[in-house]
PDB file of C-alpha atoms in Angstrom:
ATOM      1  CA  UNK A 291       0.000   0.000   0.000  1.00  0.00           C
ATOM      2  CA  UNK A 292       2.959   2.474   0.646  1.00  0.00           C
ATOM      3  CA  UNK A 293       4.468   1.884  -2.406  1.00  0.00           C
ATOM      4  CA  UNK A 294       1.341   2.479  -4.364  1.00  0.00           C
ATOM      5  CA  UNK A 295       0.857   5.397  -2.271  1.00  0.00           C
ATOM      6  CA  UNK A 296       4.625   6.671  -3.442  1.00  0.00           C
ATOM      7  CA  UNK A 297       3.688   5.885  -7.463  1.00  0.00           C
ATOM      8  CA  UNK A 298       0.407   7.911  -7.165  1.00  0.00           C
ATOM      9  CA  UNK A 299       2.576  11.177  -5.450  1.00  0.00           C
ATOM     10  CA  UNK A 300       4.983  10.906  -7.953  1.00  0.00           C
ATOM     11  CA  UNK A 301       3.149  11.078 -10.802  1.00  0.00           C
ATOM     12  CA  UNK A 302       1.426  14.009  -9.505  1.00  0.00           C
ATOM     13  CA  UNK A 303       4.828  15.579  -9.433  1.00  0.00           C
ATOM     14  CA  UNK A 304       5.981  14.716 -12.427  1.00  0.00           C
ATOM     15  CA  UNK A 305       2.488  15.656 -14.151  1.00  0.00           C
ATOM     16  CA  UNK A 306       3.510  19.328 -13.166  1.00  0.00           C
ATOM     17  CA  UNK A 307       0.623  22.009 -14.556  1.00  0.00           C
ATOM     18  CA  UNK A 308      -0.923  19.539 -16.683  1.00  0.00           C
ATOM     19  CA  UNK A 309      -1.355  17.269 -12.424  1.00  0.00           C
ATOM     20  CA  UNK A 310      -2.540  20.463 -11.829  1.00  0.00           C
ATOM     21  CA  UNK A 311      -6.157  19.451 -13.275  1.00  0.00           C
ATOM     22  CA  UNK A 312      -6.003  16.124 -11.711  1.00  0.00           C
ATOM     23  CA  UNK A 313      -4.971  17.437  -8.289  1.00  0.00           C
ATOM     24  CA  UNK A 314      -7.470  16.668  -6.421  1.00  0.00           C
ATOM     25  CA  UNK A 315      -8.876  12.852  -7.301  1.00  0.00           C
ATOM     26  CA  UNK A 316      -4.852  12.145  -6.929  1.00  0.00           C
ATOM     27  CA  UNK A 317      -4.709  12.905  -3.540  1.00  0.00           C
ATOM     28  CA  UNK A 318      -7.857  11.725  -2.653  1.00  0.00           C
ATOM     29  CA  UNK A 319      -6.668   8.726  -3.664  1.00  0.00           C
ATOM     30  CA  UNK A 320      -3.549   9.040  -2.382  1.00  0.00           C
ATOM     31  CA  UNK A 321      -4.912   9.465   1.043  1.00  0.00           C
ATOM     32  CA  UNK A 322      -7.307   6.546   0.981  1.00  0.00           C
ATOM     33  CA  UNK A 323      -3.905   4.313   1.025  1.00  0.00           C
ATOM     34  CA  UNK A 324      -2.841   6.025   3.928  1.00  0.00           C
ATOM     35  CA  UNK A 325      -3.953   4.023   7.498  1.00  0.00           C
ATOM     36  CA  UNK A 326      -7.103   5.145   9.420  1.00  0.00           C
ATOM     37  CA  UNK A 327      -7.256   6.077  12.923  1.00  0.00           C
ATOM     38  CA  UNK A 328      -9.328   3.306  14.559  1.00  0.00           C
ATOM     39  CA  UNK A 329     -11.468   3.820  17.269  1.00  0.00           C
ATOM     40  CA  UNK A 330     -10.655   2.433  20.678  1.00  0.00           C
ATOM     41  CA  UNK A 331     -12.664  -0.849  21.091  1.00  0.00           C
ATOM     42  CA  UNK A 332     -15.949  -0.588  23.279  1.00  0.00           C
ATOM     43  CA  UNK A 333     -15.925  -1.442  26.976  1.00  0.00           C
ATOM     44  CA  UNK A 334     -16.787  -4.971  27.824  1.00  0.00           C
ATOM     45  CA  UNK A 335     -17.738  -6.000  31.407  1.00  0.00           C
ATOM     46  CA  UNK A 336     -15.451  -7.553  33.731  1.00  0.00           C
ATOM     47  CA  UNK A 337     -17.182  -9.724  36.066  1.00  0.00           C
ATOM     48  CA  UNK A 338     -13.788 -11.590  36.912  1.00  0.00           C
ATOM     49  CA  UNK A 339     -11.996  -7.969  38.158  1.00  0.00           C
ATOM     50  CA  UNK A 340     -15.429  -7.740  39.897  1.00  0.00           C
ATOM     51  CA  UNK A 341     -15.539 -10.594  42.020  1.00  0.00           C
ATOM     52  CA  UNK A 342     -12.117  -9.708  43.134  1.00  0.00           C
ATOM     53  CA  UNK A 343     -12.869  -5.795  44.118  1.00  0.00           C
ATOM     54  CA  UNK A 344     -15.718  -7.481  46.322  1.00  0.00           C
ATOM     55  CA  UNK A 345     -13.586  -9.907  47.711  1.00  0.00           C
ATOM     56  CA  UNK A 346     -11.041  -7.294  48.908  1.00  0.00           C
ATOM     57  CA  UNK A 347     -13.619  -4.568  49.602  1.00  0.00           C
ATOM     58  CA  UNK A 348     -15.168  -7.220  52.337  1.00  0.00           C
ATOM     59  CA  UNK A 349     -11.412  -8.035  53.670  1.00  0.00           C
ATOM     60  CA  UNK A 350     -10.580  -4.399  54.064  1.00  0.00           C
ATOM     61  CA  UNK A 351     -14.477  -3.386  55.648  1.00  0.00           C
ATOM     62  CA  UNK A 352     -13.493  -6.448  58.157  1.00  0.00           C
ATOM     63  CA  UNK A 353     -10.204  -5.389  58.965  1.00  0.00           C
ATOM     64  CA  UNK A 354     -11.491  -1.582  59.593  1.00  0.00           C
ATOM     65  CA  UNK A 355     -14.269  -2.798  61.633  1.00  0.00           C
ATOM     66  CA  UNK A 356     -11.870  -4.914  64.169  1.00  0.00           C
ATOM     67  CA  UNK A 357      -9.263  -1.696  64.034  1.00  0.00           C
ATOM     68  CA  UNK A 358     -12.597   0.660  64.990  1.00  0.00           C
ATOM     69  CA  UNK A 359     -13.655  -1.661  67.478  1.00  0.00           C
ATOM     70  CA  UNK A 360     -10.023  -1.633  69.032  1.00  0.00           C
ATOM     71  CA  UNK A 361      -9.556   1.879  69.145  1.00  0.00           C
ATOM     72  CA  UNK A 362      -8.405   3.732  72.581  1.00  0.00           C
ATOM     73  CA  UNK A 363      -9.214   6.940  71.611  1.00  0.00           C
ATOM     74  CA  UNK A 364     -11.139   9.400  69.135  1.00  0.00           C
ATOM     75  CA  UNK A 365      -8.136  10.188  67.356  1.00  0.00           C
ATOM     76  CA  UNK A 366      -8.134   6.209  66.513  1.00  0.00           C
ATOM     77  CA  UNK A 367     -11.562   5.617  65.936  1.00  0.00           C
ATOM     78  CA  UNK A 368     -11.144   9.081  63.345  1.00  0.00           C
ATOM     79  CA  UNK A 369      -8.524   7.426  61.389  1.00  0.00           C
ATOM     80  CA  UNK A 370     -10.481   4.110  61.327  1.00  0.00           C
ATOM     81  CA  UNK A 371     -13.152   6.654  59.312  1.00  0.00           C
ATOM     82  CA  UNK A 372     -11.153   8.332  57.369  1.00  0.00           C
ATOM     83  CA  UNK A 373      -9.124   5.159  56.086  1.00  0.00           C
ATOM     84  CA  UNK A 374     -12.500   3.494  55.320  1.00  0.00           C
ATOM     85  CA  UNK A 375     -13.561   6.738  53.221  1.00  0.00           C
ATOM     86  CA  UNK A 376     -10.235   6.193  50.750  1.00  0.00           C
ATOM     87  CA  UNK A 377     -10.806   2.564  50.858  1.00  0.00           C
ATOM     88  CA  UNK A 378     -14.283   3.596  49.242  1.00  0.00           C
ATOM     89  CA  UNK A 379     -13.382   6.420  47.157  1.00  0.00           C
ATOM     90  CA  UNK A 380     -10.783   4.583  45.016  1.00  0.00           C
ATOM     91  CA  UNK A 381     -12.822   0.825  44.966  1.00  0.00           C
ATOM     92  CA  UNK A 382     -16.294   1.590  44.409  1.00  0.00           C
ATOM     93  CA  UNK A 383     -15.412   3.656  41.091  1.00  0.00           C
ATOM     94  CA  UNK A 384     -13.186   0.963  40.053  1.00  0.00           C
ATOM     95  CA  UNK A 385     -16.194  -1.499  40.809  1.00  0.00           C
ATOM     96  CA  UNK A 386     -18.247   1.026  39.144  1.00  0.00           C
ATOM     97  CA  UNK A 387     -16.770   0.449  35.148  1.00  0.00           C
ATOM     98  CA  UNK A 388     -16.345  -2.774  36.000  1.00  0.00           C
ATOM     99  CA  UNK A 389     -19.901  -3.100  34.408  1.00  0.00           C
ATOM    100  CA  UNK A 390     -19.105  -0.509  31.426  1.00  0.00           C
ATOM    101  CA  UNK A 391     -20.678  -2.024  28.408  1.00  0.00           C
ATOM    102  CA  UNK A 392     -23.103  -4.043  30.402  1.00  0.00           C
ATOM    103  CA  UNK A 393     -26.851  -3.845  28.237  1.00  0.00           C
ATOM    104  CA  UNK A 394     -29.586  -1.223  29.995  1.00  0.00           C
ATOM    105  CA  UNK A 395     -33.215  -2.203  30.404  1.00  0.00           C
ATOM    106  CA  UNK A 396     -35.745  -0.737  31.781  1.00  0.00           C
ATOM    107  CA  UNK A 397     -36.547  -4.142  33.736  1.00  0.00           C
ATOM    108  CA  UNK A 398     -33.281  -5.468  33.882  1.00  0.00           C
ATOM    109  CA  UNK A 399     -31.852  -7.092  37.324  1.00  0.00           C
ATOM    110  CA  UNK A 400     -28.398  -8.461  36.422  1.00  0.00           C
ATOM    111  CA  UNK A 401     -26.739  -9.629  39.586  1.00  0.00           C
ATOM    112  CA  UNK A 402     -23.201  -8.489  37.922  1.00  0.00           C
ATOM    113  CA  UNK A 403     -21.413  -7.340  35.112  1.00  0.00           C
ATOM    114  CA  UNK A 404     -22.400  -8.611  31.642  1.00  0.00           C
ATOM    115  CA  UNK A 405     -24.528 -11.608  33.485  1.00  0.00           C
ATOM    116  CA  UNK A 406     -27.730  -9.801  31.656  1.00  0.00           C
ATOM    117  CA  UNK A 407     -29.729  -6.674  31.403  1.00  0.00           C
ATOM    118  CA  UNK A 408     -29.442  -3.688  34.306  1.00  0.00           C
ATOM    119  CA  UNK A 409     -31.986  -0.454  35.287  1.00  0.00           C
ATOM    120  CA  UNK A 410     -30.588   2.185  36.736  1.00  0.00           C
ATOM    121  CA  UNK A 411     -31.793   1.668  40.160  1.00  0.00           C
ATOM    122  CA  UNK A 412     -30.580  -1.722  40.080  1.00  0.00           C
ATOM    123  CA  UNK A 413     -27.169  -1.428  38.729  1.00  0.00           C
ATOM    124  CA  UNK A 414     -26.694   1.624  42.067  1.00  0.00           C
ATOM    125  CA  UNK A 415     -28.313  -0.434  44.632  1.00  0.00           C
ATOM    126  CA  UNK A 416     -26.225  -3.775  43.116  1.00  0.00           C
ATOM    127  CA  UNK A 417     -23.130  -1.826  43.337  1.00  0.00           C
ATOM    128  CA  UNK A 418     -23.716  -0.822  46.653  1.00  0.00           C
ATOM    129  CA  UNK A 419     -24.562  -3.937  48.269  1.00  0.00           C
ATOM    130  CA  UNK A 420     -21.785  -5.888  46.375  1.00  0.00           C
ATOM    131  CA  UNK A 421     -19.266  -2.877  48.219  1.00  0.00           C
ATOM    132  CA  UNK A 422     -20.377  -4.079  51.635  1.00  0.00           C
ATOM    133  CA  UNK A 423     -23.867  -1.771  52.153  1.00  0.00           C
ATOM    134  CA  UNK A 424     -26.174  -4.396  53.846  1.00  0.00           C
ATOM    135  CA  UNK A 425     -29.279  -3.411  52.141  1.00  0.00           C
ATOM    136  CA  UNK A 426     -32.248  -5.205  50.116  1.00  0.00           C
ATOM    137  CA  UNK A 427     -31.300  -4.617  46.796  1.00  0.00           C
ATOM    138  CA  UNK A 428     -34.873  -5.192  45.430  1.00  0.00           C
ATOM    139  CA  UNK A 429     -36.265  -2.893  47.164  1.00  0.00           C
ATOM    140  CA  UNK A 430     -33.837  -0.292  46.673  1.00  0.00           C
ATOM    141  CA  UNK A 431     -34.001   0.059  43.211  1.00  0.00           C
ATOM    142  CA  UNK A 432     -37.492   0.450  42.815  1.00  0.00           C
ATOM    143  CA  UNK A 433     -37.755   3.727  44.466  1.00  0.00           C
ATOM    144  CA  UNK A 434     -37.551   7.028  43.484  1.00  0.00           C
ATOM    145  CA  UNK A 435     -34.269   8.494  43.067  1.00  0.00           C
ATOM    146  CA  UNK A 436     -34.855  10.703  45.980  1.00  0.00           C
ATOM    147  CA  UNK A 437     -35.979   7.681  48.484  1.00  0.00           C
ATOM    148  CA  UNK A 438     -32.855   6.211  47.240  1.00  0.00           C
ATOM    149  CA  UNK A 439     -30.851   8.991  48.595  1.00  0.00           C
ATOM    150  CA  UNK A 440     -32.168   9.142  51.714  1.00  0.00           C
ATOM    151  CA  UNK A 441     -31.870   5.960  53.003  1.00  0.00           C
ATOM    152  CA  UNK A 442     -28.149   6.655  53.088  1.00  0.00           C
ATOM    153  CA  UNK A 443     -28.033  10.368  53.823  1.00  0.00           C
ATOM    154  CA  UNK A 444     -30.610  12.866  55.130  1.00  0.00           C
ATOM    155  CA  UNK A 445     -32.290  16.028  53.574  1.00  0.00           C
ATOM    156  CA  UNK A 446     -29.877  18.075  55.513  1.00  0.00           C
ATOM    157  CA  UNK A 447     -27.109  16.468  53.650  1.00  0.00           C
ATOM    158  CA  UNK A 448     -28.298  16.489  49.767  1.00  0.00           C
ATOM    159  CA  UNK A 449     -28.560  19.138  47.749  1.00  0.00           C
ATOM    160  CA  UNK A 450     -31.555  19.644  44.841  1.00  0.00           C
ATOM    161  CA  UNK A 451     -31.279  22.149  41.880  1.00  0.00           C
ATOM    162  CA  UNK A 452     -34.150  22.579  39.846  1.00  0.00           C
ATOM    163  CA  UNK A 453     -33.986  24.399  36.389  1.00  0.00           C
ATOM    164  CA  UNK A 454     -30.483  25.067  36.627  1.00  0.00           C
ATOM    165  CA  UNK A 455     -28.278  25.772  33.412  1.00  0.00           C
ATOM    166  CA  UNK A 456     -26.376  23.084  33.080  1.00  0.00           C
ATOM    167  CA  UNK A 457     -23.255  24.649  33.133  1.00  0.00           C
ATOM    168  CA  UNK A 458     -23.633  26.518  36.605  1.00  0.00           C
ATOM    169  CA  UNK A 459     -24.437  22.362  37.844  1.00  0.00           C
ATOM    170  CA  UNK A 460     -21.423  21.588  35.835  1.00  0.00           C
ATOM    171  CA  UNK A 461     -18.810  24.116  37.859  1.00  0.00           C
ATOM    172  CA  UNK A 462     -20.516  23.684  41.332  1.00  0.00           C
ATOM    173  CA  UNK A 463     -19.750  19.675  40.683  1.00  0.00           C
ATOM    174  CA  UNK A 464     -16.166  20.432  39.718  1.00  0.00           C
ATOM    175  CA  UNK A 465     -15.410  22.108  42.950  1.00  0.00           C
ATOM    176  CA  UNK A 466     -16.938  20.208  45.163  1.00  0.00           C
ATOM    177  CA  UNK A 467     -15.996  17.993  47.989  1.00  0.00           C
ATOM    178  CA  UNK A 468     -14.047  15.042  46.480  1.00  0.00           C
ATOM    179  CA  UNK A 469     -16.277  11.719  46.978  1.00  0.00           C
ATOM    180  CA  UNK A 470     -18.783   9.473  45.629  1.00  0.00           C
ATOM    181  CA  UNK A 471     -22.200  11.142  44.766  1.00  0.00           C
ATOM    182  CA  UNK A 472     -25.111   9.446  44.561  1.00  0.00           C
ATOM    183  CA  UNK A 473     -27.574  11.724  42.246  1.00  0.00           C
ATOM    184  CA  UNK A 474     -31.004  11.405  41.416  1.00  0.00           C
ATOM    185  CA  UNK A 475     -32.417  13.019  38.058  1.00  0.00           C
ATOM    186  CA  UNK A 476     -36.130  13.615  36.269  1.00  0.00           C
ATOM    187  CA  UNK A 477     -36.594   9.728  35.796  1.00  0.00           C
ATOM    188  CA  UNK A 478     -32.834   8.557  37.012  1.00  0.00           C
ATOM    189  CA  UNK A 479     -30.769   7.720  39.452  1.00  0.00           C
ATOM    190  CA  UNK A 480     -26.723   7.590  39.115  1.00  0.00           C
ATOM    191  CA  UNK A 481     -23.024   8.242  40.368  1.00  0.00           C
ATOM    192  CA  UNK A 482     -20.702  11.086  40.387  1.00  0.00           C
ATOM    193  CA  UNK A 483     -17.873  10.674  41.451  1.00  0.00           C
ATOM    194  CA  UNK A 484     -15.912  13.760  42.029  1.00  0.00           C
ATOM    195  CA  UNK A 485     -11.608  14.336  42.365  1.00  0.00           C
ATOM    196  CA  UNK A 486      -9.557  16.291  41.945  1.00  0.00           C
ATOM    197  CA  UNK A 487      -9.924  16.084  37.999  1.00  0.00           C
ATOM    198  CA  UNK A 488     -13.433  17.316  38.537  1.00  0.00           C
ATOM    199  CA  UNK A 489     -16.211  14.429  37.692  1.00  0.00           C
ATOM    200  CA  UNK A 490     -17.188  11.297  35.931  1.00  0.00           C
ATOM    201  CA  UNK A 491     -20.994  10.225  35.308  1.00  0.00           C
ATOM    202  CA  UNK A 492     -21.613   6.656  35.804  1.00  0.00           C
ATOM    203  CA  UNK A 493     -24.985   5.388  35.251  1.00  0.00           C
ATOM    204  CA  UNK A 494     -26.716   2.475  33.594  1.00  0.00           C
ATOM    205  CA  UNK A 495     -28.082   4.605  30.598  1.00  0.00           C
ATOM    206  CA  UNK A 496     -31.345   4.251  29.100  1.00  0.00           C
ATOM    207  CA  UNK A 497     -30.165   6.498  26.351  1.00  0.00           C
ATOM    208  CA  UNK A 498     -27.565   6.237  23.468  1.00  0.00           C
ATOM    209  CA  UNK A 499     -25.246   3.735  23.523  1.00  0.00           C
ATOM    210  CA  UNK A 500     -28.170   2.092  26.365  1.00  0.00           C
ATOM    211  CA  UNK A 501     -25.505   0.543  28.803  1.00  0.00           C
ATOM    212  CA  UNK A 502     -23.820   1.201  31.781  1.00  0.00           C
ATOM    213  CA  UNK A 503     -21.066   4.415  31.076  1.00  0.00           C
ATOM    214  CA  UNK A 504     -18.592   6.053  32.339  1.00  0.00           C
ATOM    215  CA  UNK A 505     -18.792   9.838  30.853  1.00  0.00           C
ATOM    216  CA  UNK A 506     -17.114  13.239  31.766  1.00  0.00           C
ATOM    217  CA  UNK A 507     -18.866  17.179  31.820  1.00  0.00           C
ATOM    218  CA  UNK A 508     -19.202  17.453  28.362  1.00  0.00           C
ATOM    219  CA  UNK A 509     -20.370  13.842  27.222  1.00  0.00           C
ATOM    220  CA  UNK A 510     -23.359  13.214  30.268  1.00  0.00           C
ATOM    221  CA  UNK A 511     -25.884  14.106  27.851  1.00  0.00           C
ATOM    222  CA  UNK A 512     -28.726  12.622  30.702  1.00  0.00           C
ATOM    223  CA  UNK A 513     -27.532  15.067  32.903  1.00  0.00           C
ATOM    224  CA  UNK A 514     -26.984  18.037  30.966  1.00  0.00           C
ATOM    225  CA  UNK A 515     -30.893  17.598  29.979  1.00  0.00           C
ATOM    226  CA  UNK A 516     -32.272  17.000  33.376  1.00  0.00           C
ATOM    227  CA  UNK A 517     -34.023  19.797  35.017  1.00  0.00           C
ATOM    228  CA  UNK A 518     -33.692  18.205  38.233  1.00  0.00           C
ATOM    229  CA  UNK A 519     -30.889  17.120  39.785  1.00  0.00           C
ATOM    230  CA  UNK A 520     -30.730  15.996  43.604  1.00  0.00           C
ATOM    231  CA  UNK A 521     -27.253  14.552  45.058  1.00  0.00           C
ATOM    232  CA  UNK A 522     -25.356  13.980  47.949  1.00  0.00           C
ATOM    233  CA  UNK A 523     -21.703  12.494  49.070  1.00  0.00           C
ATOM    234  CA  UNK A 524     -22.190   9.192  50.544  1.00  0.00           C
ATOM    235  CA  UNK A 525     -18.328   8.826  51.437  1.00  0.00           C
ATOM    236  CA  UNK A 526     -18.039  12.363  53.030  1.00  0.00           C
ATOM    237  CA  UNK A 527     -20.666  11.014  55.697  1.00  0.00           C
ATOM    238  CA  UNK A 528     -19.360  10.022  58.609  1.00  0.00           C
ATOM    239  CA  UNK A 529     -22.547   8.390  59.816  1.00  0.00           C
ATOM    240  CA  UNK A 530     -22.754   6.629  56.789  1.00  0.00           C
ATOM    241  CA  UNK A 531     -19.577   5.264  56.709  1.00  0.00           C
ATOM    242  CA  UNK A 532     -19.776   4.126  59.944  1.00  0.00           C
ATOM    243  CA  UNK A 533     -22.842   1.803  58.915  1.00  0.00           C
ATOM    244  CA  UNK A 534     -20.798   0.664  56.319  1.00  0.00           C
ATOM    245  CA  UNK A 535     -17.840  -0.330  58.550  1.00  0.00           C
ATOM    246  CA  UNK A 536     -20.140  -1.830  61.331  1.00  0.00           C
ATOM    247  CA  UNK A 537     -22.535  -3.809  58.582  1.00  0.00           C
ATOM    248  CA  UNK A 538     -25.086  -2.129  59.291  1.00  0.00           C
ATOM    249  CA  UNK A 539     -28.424  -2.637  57.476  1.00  0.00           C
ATOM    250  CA  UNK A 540     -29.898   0.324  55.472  1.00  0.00           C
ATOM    251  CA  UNK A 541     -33.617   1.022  56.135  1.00  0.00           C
ATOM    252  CA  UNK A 542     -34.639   2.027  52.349  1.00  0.00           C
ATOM    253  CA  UNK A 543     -37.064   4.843  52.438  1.00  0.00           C
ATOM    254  CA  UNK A 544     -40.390   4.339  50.778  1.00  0.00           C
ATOM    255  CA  UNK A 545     -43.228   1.918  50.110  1.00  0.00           C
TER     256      UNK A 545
END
């Protein structure tokens, strides 16, 4: 291919004013020798990694509990919390695209990555009982997005922004407290997970490509066109970290 490419330059070289005329269909074909960028392959779920993010999740919940339990003093018992919240904040996201790729559904239950269809409520309350929440899954997912919320965190500790620009959202989430966000929408619920980058949406979609995603600010085309947006940072709680290093059960709000 190269060396066809080569022969088709140099007769447009050599062709001078008279290549002049043929310019054009020379280098388009010229350039259709050349090799195309190709596009990064699509996420595909990785139940194996999974499995193993669970496994050490539990080890690490059990080891914090027993070093919680143990502690002599506040100043113990703090750093028991706050090396549960980084335990957290870099594992859940990671168990998070673990399901990229994974098919949405409006009815779908899949009990892990790629093993079938997943809803949005499902594929947050799955995650979040497969990271150690003790919680009934079922009926998790099949509340609204605000219920959802606030059987982990009070009113007093979620924000709600109704008909704001997008963009305004967009720079409040940037600069907010680093942590994992659970955020309810006009008919979703979802992740953000903010750092010091700024933020990732992860949601199972029930939009364009209709599968779990991973997205950034300018790609979260569910969020940009939501008009309500409710959230608040799970891992910046201490309460409800502390239910999640005791086992705890979460009493789901709702019917």
């Amino acid at each position: 291919m190269r060396k066809s490419c080569l022969v088709l330059l140099a007769l447009l070289v050599a062709a001078g004013w008279g290549g002049w005329w043929f310019r054009d269909p020379l280098i388009a074909k010229a350039r259709s020798f050349l090799p195309h960028e190709v596009a990064p392959p699509a996420p595909r779920p990785d139940p194996e990694g999974y499995e193993t993010l669970k496994t050490e999740l539990e080890r690490w919940r059990r080891e914090l509990a027993a070093r919680y339990k143990a502690a002599r003093n506040p100043k113990e018992r703090e750093d028991a919390v706050h090396d549960a919240r980084v335990v957290l904040e870099t594992t859940l996201p990671e168990m998070m695209r673990c399901w990229l790729g994974t098919p949405w559904d409006f009815n779908g239950t899949a009990e892990g990555p790629g093993g079938g269809k997943i809803a949005c409520g499902y594929f947050v309350s799955t995650v979040l009982r497969d990271a150690g929440f003790r919680l009934d899954r079922y009926r998790l997912a099949r509340q609204p997005s605000s219920k959802i919320i606030h059987s982990f965190l009070p009113k007093t500790k979620c924000a709600l922004d109704v008909g704001i620009p997008y963009d305004a959202f967009a720079r409040e989430m940037e600069t907010a407290e680093p942590g994992i966000y659970l955020t309810g929408l006009d008919t979703h619920v979802a992740f953000i997970v903010v750092d010091s980058k700024g933020f990732r949406f992860i949601h199972a979609s029930g939009s364009k490509p209709w599968c779990v995603v991973d997205e950034d600010r300018d790609h979260a085309g569910v969020l940009q066109r939501s008009k309500w947006r409710m959230r608040g940072n799970l891992t910046a709680d201490e309460a409800v970290i502390l239910r999640w290093i005791r086992g705890e059960t979460i009493v789901v709000q709702g019917s």
